[in-house]
Backbone as ProteinMPNN parsed JSONL, in Angstrom:
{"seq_chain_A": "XXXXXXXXXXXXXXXXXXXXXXXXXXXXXXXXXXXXXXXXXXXXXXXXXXXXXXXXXXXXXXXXXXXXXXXXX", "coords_chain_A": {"N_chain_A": [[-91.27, -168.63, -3.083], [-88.372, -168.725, -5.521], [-85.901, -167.145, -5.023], [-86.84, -166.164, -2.602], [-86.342, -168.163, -1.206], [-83.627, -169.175, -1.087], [-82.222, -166.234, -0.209], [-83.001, -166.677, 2.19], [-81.893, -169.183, 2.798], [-79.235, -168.775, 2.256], [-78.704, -166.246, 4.541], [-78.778, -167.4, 6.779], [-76.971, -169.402, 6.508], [-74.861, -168.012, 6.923], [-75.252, -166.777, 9.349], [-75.281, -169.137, 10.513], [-72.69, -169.803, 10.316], [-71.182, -167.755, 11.712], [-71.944, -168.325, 14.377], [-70.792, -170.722, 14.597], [-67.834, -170.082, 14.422], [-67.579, -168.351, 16.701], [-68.579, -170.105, 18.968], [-66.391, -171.889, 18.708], [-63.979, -170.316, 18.463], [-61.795, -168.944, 21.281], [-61.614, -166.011, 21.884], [-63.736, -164.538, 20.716], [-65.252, -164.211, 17.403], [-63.19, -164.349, 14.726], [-61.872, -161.712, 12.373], [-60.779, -162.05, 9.822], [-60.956, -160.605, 7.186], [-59.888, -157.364, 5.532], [-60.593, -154.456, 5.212], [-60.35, -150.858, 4.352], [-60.097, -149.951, 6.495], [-62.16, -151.041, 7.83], [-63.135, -154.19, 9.454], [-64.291, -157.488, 8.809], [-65.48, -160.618, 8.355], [-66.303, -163.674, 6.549], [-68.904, -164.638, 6.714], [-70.064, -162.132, 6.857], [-70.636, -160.808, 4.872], [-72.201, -163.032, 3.888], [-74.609, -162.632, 5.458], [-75.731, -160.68, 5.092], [-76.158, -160.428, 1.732], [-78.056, -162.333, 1.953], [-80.242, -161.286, 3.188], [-80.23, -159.069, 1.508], [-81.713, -160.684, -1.012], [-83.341, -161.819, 0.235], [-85.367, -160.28, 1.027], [-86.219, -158.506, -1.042], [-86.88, -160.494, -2.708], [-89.232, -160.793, -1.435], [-90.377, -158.585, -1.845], [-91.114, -158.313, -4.407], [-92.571, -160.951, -4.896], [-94.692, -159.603, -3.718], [-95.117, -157.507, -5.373], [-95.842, -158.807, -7.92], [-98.377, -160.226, -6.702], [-100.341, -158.017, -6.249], [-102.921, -157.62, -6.702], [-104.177, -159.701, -5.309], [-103.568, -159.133, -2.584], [-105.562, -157.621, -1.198], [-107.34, -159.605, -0.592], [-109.733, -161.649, 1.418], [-108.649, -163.633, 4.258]], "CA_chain_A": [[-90.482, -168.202, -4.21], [-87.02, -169.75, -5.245], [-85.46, -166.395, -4.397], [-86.942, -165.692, -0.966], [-85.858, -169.966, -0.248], [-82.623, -168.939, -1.758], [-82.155, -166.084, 0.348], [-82.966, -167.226, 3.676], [-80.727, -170.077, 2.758], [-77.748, -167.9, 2.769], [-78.439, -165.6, 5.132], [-79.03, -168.628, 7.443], [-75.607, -169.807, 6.241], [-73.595, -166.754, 7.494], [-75.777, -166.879, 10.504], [-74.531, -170.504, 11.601], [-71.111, -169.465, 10.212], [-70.96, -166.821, 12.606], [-72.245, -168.728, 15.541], [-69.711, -171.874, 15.199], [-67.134, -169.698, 14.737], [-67.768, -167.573, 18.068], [-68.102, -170.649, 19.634], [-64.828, -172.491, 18.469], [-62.568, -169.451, 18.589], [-61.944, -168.1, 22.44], [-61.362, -164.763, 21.737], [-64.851, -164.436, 19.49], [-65.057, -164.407, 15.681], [-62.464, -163.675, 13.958], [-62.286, -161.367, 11.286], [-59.72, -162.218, 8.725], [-60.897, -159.562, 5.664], [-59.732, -156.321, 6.363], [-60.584, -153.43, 3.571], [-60.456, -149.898, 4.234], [-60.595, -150.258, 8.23], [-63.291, -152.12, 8.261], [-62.788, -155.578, 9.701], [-65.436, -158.529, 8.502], [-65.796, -162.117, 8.201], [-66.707, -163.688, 5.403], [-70.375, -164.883, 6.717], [-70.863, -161.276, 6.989], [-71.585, -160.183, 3.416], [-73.423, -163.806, 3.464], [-75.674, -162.798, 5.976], [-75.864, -159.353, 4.048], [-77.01, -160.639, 0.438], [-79.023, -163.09, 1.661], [-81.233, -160.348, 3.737], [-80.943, -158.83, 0.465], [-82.029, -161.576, -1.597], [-84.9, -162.07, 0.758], [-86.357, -158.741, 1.358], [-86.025, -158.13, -2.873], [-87.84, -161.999, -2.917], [-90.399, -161.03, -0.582], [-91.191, -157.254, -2.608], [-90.857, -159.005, -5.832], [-93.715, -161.331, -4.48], [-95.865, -158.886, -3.199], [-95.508, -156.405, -6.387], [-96.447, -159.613, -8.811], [-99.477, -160.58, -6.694], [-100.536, -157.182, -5.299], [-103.507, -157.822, -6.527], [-104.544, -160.381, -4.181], [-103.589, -158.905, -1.064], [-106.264, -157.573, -0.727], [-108.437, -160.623, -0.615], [-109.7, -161.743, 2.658], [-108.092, -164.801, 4.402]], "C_chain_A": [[-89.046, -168.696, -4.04], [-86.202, -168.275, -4.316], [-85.749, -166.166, -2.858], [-86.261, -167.301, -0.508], [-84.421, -169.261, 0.075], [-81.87, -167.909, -0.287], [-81.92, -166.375, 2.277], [-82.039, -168.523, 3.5], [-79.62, -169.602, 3.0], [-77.598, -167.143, 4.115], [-78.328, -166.326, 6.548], [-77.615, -169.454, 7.556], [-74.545, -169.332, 6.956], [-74.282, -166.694, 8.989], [-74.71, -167.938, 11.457], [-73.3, -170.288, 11.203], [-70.915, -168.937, 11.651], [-71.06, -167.381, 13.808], [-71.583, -169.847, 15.738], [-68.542, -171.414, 15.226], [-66.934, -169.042, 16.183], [-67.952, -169.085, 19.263], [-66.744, -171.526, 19.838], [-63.832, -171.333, 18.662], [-62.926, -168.819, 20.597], [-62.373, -166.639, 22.49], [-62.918, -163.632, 21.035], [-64.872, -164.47, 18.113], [-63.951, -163.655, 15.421], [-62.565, -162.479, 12.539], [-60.742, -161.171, 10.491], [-59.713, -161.305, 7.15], [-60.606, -158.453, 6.361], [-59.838, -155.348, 4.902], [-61.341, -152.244, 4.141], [-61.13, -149.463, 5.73], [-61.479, -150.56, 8.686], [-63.101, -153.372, 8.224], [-63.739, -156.455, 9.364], [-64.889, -159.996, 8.436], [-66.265, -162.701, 6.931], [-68.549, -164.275, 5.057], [-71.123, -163.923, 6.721], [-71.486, -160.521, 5.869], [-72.418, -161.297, 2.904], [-74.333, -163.449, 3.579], [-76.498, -161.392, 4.777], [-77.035, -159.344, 3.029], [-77.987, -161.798, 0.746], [-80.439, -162.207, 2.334], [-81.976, -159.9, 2.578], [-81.819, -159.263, -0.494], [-83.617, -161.97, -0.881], [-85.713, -160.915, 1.057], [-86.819, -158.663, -0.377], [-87.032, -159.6, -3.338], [-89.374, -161.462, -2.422], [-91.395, -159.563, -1.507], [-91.587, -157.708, -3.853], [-92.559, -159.649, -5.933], [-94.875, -160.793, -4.656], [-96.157, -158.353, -4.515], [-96.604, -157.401, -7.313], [-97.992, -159.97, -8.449], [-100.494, -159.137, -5.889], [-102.005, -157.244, -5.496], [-104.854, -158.543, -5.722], [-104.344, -160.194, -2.812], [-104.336, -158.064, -0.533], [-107.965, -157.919, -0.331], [-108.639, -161.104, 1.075], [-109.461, -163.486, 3.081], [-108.987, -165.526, 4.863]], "O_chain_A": [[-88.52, -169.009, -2.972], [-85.965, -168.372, -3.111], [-84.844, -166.008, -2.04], [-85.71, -167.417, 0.586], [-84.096, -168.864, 1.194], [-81.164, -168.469, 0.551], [-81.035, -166.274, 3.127], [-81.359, -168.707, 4.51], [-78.97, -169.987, 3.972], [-76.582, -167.298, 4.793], [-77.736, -165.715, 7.437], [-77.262, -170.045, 8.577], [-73.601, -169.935, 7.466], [-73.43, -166.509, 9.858], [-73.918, -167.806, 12.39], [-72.552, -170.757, 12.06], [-70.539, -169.638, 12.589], [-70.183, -166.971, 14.568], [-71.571, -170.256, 16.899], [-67.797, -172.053, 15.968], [-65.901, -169.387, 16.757], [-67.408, -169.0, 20.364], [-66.196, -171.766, 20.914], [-62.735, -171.672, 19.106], [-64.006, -168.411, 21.025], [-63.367, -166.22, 23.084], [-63.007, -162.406, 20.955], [-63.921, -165.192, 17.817], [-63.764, -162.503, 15.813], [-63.511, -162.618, 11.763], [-59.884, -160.303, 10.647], [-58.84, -161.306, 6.282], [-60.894, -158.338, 7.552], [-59.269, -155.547, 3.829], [-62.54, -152.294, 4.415], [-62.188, -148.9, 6.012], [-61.75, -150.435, 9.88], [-62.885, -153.892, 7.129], [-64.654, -155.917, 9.987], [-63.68, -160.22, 8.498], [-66.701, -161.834, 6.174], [-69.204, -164.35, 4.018], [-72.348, -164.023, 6.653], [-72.504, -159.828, 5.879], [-73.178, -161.144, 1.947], [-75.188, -163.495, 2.695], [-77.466, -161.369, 4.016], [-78.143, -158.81, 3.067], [-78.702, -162.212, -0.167], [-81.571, -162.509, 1.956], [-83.174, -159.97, 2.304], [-82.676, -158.486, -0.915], [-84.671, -162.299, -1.426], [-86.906, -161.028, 1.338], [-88.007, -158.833, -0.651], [-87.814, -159.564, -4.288], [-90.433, -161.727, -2.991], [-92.605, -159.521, -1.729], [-92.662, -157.267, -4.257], [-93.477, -159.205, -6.622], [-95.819, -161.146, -5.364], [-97.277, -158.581, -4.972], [-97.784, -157.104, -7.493], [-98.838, -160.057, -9.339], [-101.298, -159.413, -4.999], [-102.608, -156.924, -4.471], [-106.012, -158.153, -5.572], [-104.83, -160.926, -1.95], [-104.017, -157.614, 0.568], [-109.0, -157.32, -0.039], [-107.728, -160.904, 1.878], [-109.943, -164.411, 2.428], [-108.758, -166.71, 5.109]]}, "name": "protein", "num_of_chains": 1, "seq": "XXXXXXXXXXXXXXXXXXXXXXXXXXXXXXXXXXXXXXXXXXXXXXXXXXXXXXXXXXXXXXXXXXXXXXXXX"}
């Protein structure tokens, strides 16, 4: 489904964000947003909506074909 691609595309995004940052910065990732004393990054509401985007892909899926799951493989 485009959504579940979609998903895991992003969340995949904020992933390798996260992991070239932590290696390029000494100190570890930075987190440059700051709202309401909570510190973040900006790969971190990637990784976020793309979880979302893929969990919501993957139910979406299932609901449309629920019929078939319980066919035998």
């Amino acid at each position: 489904s485009r959504v579940v691609s979609l998903g895991a595309g992003i969340a995949a995004g904020g992933a390798l964000a996260t992991l070239t940052a932590g290696i390029a910065w000494p100190g570890g990732v930075p987190d440059p947003l700051v709202h309401g004393g909570i510190a973040f990054n900006l790969a971190d509401p990637a990784i976020a909506l793309g979880d979302a985007l893929l969990i919501g892909g993957a139910l979406m899926h299932a609901f449309r074909n629920r019929g078939r799951l319980r066919e035998s493989v």
